[in-house]
Tab-separated table of C-alpha atoms in Angstrom:
chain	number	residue	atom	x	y	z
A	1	UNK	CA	26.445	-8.744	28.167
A	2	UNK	CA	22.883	-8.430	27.512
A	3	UNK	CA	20.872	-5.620	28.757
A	4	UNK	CA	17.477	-6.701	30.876
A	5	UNK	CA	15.506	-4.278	29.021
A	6	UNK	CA	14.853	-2.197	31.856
A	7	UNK	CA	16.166	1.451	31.014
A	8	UNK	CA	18.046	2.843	33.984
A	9	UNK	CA	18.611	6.458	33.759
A	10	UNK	CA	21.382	8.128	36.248
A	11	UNK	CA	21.254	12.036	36.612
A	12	UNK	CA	24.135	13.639	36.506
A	13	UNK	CA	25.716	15.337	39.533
A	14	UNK	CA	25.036	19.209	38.002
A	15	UNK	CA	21.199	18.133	36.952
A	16	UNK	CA	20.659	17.076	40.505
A	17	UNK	CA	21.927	20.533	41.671
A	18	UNK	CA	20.192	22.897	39.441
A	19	UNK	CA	16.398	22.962	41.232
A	20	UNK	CA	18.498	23.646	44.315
A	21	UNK	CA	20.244	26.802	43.064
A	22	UNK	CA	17.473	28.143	41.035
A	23	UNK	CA	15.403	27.997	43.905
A	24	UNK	CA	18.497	30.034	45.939
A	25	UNK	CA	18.404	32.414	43.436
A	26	UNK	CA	14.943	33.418	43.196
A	27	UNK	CA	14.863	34.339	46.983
A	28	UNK	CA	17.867	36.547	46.864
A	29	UNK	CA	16.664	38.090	43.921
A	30	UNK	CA	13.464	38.487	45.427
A	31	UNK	CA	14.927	40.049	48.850
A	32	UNK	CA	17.260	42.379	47.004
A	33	UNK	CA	14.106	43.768	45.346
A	34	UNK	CA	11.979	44.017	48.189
A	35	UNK	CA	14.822	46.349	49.972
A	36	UNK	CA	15.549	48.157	47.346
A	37	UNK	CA	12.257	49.707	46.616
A	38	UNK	CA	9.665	51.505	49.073
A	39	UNK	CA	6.096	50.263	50.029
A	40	UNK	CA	3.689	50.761	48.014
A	41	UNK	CA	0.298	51.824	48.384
A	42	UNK	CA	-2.396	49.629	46.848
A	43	UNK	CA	-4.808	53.057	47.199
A	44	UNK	CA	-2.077	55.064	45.320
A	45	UNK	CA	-2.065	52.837	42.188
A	46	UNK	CA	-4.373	54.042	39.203
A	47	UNK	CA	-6.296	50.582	39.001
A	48	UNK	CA	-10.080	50.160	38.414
A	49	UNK	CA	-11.652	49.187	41.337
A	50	UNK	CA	-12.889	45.971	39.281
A	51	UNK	CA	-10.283	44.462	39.655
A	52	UNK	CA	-9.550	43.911	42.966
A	53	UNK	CA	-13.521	42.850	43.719
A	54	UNK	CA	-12.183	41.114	46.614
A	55	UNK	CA	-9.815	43.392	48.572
A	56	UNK	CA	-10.811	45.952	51.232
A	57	UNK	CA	-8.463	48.477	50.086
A	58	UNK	CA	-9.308	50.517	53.275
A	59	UNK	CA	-8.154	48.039	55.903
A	60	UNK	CA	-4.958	47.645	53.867
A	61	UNK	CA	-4.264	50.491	54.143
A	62	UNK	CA	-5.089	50.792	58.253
A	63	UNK	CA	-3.058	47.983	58.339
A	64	UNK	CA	-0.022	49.679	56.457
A	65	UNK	CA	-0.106	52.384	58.696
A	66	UNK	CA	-0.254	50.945	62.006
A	67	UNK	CA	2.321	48.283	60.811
A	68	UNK	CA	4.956	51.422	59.292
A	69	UNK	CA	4.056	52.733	62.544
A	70	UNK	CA	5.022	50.491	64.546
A	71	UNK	CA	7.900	49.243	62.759
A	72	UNK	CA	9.618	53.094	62.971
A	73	UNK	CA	8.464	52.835	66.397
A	74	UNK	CA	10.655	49.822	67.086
A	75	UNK	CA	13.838	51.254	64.734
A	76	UNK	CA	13.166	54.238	67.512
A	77	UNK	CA	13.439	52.226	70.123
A	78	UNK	CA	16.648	50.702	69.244
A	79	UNK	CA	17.817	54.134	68.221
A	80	UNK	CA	18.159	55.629	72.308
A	81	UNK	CA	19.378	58.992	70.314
A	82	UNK	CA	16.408	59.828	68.727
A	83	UNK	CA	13.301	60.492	70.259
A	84	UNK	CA	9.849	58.096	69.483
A	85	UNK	CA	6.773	58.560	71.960
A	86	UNK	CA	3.919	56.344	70.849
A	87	UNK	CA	1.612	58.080	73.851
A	88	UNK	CA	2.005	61.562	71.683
A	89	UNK	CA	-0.722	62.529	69.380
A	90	UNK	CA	-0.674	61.063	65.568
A	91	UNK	CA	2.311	62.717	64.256
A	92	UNK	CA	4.057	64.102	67.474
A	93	UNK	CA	5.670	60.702	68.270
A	94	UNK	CA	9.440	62.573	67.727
A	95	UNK	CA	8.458	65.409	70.714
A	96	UNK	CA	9.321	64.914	74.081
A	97	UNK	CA	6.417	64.894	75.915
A	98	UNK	CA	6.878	67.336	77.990
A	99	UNK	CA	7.008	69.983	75.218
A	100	UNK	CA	3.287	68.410	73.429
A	101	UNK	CA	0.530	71.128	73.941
A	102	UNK	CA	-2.812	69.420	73.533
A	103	UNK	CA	-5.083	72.035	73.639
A	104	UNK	CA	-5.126	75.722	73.162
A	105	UNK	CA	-7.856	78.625	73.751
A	106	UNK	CA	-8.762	82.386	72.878
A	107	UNK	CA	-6.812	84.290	75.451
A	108	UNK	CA	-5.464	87.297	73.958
A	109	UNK	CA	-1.589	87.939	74.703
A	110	UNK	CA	0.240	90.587	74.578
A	111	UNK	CA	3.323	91.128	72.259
A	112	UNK	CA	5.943	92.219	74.822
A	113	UNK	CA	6.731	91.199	78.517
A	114	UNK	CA	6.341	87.803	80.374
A	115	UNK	CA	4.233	85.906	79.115
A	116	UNK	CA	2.976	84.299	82.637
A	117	UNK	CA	2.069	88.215	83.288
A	118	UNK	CA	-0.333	88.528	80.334
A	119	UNK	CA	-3.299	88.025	81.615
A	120	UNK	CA	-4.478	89.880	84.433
A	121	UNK	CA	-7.776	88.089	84.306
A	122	UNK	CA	-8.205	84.180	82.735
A	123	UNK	CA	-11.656	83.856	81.299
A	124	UNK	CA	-13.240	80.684	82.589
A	125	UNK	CA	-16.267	80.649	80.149
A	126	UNK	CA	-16.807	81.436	76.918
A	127	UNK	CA	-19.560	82.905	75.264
A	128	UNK	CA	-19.963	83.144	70.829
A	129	UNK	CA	-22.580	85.252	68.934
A	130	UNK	CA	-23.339	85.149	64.798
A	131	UNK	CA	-24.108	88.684	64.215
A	132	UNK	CA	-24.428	91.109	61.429
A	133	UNK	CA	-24.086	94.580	62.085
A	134	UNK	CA	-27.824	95.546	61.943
A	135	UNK	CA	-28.691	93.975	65.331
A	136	UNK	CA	-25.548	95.677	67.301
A	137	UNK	CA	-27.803	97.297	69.655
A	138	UNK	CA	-28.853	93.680	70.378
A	139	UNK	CA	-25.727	92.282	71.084
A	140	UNK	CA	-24.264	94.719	72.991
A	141	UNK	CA	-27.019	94.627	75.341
A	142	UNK	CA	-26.457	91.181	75.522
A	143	UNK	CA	-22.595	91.523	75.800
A	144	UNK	CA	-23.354	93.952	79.402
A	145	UNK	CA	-24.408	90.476	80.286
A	146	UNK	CA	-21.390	88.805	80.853
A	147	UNK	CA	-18.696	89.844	83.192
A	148	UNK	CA	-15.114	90.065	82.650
A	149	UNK	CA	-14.991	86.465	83.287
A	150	UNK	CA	-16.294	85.876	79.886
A	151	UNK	CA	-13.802	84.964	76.252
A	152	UNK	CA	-16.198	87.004	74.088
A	153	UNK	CA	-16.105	85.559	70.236
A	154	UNK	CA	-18.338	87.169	67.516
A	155	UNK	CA	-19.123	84.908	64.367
A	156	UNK	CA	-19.727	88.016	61.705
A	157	UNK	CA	-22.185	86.399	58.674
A	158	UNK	CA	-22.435	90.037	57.004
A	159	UNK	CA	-18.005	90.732	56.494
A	160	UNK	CA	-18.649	93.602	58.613
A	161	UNK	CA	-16.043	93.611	61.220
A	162	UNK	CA	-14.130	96.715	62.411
A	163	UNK	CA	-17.531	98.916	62.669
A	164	UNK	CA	-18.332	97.186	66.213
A	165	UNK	CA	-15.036	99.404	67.513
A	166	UNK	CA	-17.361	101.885	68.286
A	167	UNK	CA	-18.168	99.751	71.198
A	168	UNK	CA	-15.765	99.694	74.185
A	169	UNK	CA	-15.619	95.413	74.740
A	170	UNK	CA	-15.122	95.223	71.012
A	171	UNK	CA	-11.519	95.402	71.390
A	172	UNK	CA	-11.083	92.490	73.962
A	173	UNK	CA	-13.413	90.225	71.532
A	174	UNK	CA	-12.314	88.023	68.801
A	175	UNK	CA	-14.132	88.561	65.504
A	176	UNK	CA	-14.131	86.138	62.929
A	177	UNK	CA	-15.633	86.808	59.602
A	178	UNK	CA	-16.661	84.560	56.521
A	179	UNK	CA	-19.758	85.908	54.435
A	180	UNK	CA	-23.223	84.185	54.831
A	181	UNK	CA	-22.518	81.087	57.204
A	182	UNK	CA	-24.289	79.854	59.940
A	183	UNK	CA	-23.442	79.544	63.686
A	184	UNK	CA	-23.258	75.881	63.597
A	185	UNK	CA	-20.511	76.170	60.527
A	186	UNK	CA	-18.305	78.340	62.771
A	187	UNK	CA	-18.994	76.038	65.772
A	188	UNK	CA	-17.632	72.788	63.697
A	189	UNK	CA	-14.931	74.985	62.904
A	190	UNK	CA	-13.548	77.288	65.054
A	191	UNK	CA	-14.870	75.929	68.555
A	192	UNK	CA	-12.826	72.347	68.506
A	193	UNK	CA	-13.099	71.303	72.000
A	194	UNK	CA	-9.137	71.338	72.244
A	195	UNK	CA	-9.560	74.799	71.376
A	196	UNK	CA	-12.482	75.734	73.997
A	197	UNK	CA	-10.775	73.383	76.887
A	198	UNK	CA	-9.983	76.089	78.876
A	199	UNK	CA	-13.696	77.103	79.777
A	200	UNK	CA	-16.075	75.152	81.646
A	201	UNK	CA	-18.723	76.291	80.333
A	202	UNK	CA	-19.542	77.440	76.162
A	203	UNK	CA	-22.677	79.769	75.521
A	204	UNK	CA	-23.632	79.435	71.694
A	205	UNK	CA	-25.652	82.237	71.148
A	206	UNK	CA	-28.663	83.521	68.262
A	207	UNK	CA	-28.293	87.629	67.857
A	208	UNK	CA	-31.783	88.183	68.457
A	209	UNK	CA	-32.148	87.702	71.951
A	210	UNK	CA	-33.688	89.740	74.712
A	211	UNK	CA	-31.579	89.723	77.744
A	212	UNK	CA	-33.343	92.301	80.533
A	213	UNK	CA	-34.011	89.164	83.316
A	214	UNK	CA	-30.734	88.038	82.621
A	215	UNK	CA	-27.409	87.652	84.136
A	216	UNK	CA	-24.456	85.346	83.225
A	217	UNK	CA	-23.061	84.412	86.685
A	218	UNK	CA	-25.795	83.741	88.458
A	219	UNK	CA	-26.947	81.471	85.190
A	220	UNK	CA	-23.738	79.876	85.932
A	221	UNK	CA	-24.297	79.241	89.533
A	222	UNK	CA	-27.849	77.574	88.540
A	223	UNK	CA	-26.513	75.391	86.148
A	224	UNK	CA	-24.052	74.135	88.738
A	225	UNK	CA	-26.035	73.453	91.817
A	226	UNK	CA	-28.675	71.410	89.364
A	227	UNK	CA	-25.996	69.527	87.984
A	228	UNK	CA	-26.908	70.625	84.351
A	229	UNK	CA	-24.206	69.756	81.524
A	230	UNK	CA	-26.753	71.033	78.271
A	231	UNK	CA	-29.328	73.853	79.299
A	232	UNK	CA	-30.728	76.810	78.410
A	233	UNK	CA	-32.063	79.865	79.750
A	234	UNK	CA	-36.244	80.143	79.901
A	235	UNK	CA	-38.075	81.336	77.128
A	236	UNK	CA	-40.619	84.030	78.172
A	237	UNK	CA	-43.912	82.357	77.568
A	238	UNK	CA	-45.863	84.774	74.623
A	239	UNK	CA	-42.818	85.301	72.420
A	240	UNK	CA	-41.022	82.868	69.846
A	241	UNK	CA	-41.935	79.620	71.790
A	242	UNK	CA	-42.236	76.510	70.103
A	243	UNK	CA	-42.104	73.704	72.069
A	244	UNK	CA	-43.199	73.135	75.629
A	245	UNK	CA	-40.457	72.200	77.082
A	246	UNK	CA	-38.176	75.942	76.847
A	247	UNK	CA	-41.389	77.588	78.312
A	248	UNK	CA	-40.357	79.498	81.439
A	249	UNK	CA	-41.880	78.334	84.683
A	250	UNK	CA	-42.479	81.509	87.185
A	251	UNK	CA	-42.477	79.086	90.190
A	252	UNK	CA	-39.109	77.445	90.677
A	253	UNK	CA	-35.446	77.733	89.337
A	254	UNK	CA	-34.963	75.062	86.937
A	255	UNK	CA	-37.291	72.512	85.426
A	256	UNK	CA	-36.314	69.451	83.072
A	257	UNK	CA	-39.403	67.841	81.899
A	258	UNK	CA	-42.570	69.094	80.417
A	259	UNK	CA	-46.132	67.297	78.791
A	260	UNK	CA	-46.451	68.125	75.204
A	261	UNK	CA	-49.098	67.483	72.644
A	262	UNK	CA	-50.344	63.955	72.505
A	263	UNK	CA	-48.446	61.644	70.636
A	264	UNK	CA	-45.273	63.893	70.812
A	265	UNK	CA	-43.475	61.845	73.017
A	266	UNK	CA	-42.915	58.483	73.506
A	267	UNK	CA	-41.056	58.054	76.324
A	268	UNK	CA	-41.167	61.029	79.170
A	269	UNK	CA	-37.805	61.157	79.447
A	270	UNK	CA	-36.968	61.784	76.056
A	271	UNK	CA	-37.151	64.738	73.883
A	272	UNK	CA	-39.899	66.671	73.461
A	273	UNK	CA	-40.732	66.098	76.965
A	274	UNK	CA	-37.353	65.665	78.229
A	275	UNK	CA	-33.430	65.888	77.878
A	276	UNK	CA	-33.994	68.557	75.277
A	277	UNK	CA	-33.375	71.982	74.417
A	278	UNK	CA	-33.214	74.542	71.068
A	279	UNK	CA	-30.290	75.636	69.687
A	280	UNK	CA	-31.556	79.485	69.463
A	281	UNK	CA	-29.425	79.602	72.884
A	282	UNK	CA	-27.548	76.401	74.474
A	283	UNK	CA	-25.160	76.181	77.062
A	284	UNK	CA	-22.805	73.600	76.824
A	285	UNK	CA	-20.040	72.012	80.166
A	286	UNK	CA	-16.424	71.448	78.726
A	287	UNK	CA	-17.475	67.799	78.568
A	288	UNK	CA	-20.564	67.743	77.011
A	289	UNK	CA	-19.458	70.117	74.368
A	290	UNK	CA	-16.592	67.747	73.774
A	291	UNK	CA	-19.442	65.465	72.580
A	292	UNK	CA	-21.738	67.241	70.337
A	293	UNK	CA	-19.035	68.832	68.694
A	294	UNK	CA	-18.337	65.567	66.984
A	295	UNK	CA	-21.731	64.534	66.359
A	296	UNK	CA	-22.411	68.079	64.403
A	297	UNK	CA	-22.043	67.757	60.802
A	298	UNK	CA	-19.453	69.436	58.010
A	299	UNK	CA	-22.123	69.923	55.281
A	300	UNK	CA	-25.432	70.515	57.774
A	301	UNK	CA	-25.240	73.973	58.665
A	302	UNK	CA	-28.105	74.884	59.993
A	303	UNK	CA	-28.375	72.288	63.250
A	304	UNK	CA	-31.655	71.269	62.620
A	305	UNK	CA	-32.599	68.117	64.438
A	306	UNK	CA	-29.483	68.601	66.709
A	307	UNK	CA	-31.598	69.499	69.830
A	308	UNK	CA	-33.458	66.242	69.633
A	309	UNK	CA	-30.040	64.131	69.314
A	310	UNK	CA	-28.366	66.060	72.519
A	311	UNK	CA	-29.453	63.612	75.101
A	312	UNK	CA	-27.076	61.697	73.612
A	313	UNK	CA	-24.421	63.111	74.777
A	314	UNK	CA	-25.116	63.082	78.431
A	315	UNK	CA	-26.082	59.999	81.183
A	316	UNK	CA	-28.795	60.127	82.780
A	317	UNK	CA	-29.818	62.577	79.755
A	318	UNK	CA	-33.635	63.880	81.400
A	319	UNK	CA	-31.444	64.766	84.599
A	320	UNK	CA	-28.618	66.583	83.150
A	321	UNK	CA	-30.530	68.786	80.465
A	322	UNK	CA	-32.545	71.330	81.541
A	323	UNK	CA	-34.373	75.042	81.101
A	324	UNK	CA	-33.347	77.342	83.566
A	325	UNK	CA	-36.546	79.327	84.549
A	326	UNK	CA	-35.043	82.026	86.853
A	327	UNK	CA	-32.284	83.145	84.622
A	328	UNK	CA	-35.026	84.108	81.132
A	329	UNK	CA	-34.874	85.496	77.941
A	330	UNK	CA	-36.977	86.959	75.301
A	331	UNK	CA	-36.626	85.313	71.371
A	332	UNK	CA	-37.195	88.161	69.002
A	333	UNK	CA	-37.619	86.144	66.412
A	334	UNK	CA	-35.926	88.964	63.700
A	335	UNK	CA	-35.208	86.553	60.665
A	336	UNK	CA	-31.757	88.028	59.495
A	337	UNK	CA	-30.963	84.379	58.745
A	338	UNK	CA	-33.101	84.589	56.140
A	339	UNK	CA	-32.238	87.325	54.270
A	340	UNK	CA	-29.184	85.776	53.836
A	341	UNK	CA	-30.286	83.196	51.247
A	342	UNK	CA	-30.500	83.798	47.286
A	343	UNK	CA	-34.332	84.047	45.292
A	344	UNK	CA	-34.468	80.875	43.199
A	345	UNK	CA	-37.425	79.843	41.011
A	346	UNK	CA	-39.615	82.773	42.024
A	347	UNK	CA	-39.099	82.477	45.959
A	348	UNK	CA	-38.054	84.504	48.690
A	349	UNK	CA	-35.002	84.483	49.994
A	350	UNK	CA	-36.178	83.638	53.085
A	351	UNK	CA	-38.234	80.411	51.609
A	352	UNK	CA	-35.108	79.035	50.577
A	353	UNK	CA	-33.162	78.797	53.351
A	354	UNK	CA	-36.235	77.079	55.512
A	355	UNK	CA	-36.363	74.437	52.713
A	356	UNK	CA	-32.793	73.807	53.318
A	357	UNK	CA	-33.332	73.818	57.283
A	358	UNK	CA	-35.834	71.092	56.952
A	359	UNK	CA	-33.976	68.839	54.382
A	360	UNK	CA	-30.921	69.160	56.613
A	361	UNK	CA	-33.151	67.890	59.451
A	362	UNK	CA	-34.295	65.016	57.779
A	363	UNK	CA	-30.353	64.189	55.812
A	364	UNK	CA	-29.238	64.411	59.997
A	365	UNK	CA	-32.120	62.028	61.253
A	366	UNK	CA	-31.135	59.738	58.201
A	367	UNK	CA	-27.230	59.611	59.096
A	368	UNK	CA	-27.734	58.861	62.725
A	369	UNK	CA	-30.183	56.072	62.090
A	370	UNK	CA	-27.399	54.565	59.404
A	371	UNK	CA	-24.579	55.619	62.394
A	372	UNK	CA	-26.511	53.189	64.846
A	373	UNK	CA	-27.579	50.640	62.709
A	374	UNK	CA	-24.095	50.145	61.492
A	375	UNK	CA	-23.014	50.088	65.028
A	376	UNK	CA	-25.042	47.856	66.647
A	377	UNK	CA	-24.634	45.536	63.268
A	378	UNK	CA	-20.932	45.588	64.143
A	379	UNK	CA	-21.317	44.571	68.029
A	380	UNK	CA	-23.473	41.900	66.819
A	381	UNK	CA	-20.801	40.505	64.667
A	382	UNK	CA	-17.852	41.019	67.312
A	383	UNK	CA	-19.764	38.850	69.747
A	384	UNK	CA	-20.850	36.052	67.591
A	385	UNK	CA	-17.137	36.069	66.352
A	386	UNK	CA	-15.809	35.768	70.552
A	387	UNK	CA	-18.239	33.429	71.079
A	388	UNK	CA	-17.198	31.195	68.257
């Protein structure tokens, strides 16, 4: 019989079969790898950054987090033996609740008896000074200030330390020492508002101040009945004054705006003129403090341009910083800060450190202005992104 000359081909059954198992195969093999090795962190592997142009290595990684988080989470979950609170801080999430202390302070305990009989008297404000030993005739003039009611915490810039026993409240004060840093480096790091929740109200104090018309409590009680979360005592008028604004007024108890120079201020209820104070002497509410603290900077040490950026922290800002006139001090104005810098390139110590003062002021000014930008940038994006 002839053939038609049309070629018929006929696969056999086992040819038909094989894309079919091969296909099988590669997905076990693929699953038995895939459980038998741990995740992997893209940020962990030693790969130039050129080639992976396209990846945003960071939100990977967010993403690998929140997703290993939540996937322990739900093992915990199904687990009822073991314990898994996702309302726990980062890395508490295997406490029982109950047993999670958020927040500590600077009481000092005793090492024997009950511990709910420690204390016969709970600070409820808290009060920090950078000193060096020269200007302890200062301070404790200024520590007869404050009344038992006080957590008193001395910053020590010189090392010198167990010379202030000679004084009697030097032994119910905490002293922390690190050599030549600033008050605003041991307020990033020592006065984390988890750690200062227990006061309502945090004095961060300059060494050189003159205390005669002044009195802690009844500060206190000013602040309070003008509502003032960021505020400062008066400066007395011929001494150490530099802006308007921390001038003490003799007729009244608290003022919170000022006129400056001309051109100064743009907007009278903004700093200069308003919703400002130095940082020679602020006093800070439990809330407020909660605020700045995060806006002051690791590497800026100095807190220039901080005073100017505190209104940001409070709503309405010109009604809720103020100077309180009645309650005064006196700025001595003794520069021990700058004796503690180094002579470089034929300058004074001194010279130094006010160089550094005003590029940190400017570096600060910079970030925020980047901060903002970025911020509003990103709101912009997140509502053209609902809208669409």
């Amino acid at each position: 019989m002839k053939n038609s000359g049309r070629s018929v081909m006929v696969r056999k059954p086992n040819e038909a079969m094989r894309p079919i198992v091969t296909i099988f195969v590669g997905l076990a093999f693929g699953f038995l790898i895939g459980i038998s090795f741990p995740t992997f962190s893209l940020t962990k592997l030693n790969l130039p950054y050129g080639l992976l142009p396209s990846i945003n290595v960071s939100r990977i990684e967010k993403n690998n987090i929140s997703l290993s988080t939540k996937s322990e989470g739900g093992q915990h979950a199904n687990d009822k033996s073991k314990i898994w609170a996702p309302s726990n801080p980062r890395g508490a999430e295997r406490l029982p609740p109950g047993i999670v202390q958020l927040e500590s302070d600077y009481y000092l305990r005793r090492l024997y008896g009950i511990p709910s009989e420690d204390l016969v008297v709970k600070p409820k404000y808290l009060v920090s000074f950078t000193v060096g030993y020269d200007q302890r005739a200062n301070i404790d003039a200024n520590i007869k200030k404050f009344s038992e009611n006080f957590t008193i915490l001395l910053f020590h810039y010189d090392g010198r330390t167990t010379e202030w026993d000679e004084f009697e409240w030097s032994r119910r004060a905490i002293h922390v020492s690190a050599v030549k840093q600033t008050k605003w480096w041991y307020a990033k790091r020592f006065l984390h508002p988890d750690i200062v929740a227990a006061y309502d109200y945090i004095f961060i104090w300059d060494e050189d101040l003159g205390v005669e018309h002044f009195n802690a409590e009844e500060y206190i009680k000013l602040v309070r009945k003008h509502g003032l979360e960021i505020s400062q005592p008066g400066l007395e008028p011929n001494r150490g004054l530099t802006w308007q604004m921390t001038k003490r007024r003799g007729d009244r108890e608290v003022h919170k705006e000022t006129e400056e120079k001309p051109g100064w201020c743009s907007d009278p209820h903004l700093p200069p003129c308003a919703a400002f104070v130095e940082i020679m002497a602020p006093v800070f509410s439990r809330e407020a403090w909660r605020c700045v603290w995060h806006m002051i900077q690791n590497d800026l040490i100095h807190g220039w341009g901080l005073d100017f950026a505190l209104q940001k922290c409070v709503e309405p800002a010109h009604e809720k910083i103020g100077v309180v006139d009645a309650q005064w001090i006196v700025h001595q104005s003794v520069p021990s800060l700058g004796k503690q810098g180094q002579a470089e390139s034929g300058k004074a110590p001194w010279q130094g450190v006010r160089e550094r003062c005003r590029r940190e002021w400017k570096m600060f000014q910079n970030r925020m202005t980047k901060a903002e930008k970025a911020y509003n940038e990103s709101m912009r994006i997140g509502i053209a992104e609902n809208k669409s």
